[in-house]
mmCIF file of C-alpha atoms in Angstrom:
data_model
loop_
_atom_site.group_PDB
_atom_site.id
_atom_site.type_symbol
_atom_site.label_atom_id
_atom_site.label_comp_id
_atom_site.label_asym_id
_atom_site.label_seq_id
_atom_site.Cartn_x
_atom_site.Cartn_y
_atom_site.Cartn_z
ATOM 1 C CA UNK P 2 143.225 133.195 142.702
ATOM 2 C CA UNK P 3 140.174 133.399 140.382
ATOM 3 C CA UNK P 4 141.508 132.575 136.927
ATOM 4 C CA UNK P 5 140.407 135.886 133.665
ATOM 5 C CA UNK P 6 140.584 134.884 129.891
ATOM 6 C CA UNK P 7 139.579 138.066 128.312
ATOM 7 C CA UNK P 8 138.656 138.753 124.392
ATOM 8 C CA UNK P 9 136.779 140.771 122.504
ATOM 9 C CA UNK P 10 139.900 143.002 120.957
ATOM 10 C CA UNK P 11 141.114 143.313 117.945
ATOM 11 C CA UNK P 12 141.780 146.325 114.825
ATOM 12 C CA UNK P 13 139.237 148.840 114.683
ATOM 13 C CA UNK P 14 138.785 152.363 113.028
ATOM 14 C CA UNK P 15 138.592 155.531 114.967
ATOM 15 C CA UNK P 16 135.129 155.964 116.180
ATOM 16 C CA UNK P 17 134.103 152.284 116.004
ATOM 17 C CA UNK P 18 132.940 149.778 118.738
ATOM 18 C CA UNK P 19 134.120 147.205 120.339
ATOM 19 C CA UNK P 20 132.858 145.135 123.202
ATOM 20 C CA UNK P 21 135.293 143.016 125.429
ATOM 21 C CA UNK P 22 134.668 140.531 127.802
ATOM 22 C CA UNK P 23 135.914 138.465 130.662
ATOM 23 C CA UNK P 24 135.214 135.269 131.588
ATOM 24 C CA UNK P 25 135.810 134.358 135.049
ATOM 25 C CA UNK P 26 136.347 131.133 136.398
ATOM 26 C CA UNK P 27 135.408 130.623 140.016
ATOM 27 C CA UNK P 28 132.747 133.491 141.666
ATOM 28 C CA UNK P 29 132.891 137.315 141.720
ATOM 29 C CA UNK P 30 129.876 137.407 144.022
ATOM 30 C CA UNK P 31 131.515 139.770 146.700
ATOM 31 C CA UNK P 32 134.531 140.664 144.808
ATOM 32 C CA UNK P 33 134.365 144.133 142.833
ATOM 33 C CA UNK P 34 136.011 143.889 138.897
ATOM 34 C CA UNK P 35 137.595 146.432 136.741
ATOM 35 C CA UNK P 36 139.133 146.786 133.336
ATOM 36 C CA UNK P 37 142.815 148.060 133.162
ATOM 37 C CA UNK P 38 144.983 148.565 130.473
ATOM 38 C CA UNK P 39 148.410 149.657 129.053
ATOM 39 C CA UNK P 40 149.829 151.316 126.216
ATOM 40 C CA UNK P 41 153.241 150.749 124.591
ATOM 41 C CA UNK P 42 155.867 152.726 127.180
ATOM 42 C CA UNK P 43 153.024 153.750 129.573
ATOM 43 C CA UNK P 44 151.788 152.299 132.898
ATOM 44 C CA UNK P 45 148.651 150.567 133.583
ATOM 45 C CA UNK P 46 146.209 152.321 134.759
ATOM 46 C CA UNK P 47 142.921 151.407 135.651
ATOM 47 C CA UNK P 48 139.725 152.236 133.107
ATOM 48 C CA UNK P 49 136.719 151.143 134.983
ATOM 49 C CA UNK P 50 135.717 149.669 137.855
ATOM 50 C CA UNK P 51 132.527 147.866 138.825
ATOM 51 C CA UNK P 52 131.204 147.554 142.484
ATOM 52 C CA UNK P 53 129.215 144.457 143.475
ATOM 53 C CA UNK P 54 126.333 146.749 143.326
ATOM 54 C CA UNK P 55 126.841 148.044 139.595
ATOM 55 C CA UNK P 56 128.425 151.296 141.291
ATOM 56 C CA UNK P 57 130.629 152.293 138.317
ATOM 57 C CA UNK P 58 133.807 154.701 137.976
ATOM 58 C CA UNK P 59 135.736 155.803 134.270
ATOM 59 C CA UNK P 60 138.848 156.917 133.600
ATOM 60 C CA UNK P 61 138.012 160.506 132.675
ATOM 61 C CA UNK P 62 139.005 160.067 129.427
ATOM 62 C CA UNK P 63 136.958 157.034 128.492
ATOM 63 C CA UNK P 64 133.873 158.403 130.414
ATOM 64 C CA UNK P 65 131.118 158.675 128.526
ATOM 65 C CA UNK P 66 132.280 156.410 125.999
ATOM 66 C CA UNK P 67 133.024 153.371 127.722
ATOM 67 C CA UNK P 68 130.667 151.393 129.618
ATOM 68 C CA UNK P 69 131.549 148.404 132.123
ATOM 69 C CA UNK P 70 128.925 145.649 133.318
ATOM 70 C CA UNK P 71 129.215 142.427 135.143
ATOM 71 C CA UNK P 72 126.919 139.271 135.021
ATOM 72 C CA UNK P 73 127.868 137.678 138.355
ATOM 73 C CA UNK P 74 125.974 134.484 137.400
ATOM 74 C CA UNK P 75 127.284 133.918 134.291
ATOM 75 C CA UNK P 76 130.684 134.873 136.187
ATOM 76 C CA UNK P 77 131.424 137.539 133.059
ATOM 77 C CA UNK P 78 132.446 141.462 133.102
ATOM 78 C CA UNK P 79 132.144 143.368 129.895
ATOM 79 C CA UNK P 80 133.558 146.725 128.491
ATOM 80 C CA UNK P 81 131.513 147.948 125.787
ATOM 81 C CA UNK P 82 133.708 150.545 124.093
ATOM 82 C CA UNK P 83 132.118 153.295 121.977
ATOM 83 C CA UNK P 84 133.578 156.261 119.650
ATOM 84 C CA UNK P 85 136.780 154.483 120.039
ATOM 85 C CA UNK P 86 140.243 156.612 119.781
ATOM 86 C CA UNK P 87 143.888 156.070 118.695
ATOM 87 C CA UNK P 88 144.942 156.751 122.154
ATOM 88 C CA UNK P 89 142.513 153.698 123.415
ATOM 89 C CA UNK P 90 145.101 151.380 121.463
ATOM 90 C CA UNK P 91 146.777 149.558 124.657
ATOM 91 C CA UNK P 92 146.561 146.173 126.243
ATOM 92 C CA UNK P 93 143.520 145.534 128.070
ATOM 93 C CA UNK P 94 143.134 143.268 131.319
ATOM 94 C CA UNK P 95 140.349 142.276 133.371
ATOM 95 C CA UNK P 96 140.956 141.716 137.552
ATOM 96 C CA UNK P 97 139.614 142.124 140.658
ATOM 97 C CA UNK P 98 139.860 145.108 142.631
ATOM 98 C CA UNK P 99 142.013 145.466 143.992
ATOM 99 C CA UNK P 100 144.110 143.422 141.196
ATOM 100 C CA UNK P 101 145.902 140.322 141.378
ATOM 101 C CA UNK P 102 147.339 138.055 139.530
ATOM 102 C CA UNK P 103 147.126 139.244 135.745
ATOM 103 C CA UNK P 104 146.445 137.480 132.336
ATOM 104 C CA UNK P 105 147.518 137.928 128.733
ATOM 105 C CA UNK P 106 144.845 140.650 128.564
ATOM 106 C CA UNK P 107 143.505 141.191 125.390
ATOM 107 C CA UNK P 108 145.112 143.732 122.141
ATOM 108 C CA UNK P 109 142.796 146.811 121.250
ATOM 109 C CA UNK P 110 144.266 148.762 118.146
ATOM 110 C CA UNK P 111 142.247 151.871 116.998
ATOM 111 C CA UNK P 112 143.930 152.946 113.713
ATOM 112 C CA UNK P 113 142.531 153.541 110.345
#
């Protein structure tokens, strides 16, 4: 199993920024990534996904305000997260896709 610390959350106010990333031990060469999360009482459900040739897909209601990358050397993915809303506030995990094994996954709280 490839092994995902990811970071980058933390308390911001509606409409802020925040940019989390993944680092990935082992390669993702081959392997498409995507950012999930989940909110207190709701399922996961995926937020982006990112083929192994930059091919991206939202959530429809983070499109156009979120924005997933992935540095495949570095062995990194990335969700920059723009114009950020209460209802973003969830747990957010980086995997493979299809997912495996999950991490701790990292807090995003949008309140002001």
């Amino acid at each position: 199993q490839v092994q995902l610390v990811e970071s980058g959350g933390g308390l911001v106010q509606p409409g802020g920024s925040l940019r989390l990333s993944c680092t990935v031990s082992g390669t993702i060469f081959g392997i498409y990534m995507a950012w999930y999360r989940q909110a207190p009482g709701k399922q996961r459900e995926l937020v982006a996904r990112i083929t192994t040739g930059s091919t991206t897909i939202y959530l429809d209601s983070v499109k156009g305000r979120f924005t997933i990358s992935r540095d495949n050397v570095k062995g990194a993915v990335y969700l920059q997260m723009d114009s950020l809303k209460p209802e973003d506030t969830a747990v957010y995990y980086c995997n493979e896709y299809p997912s495996t094994s999950w991490g701790q996954g990292t807090q995003v709280t949008v309140s002001s």
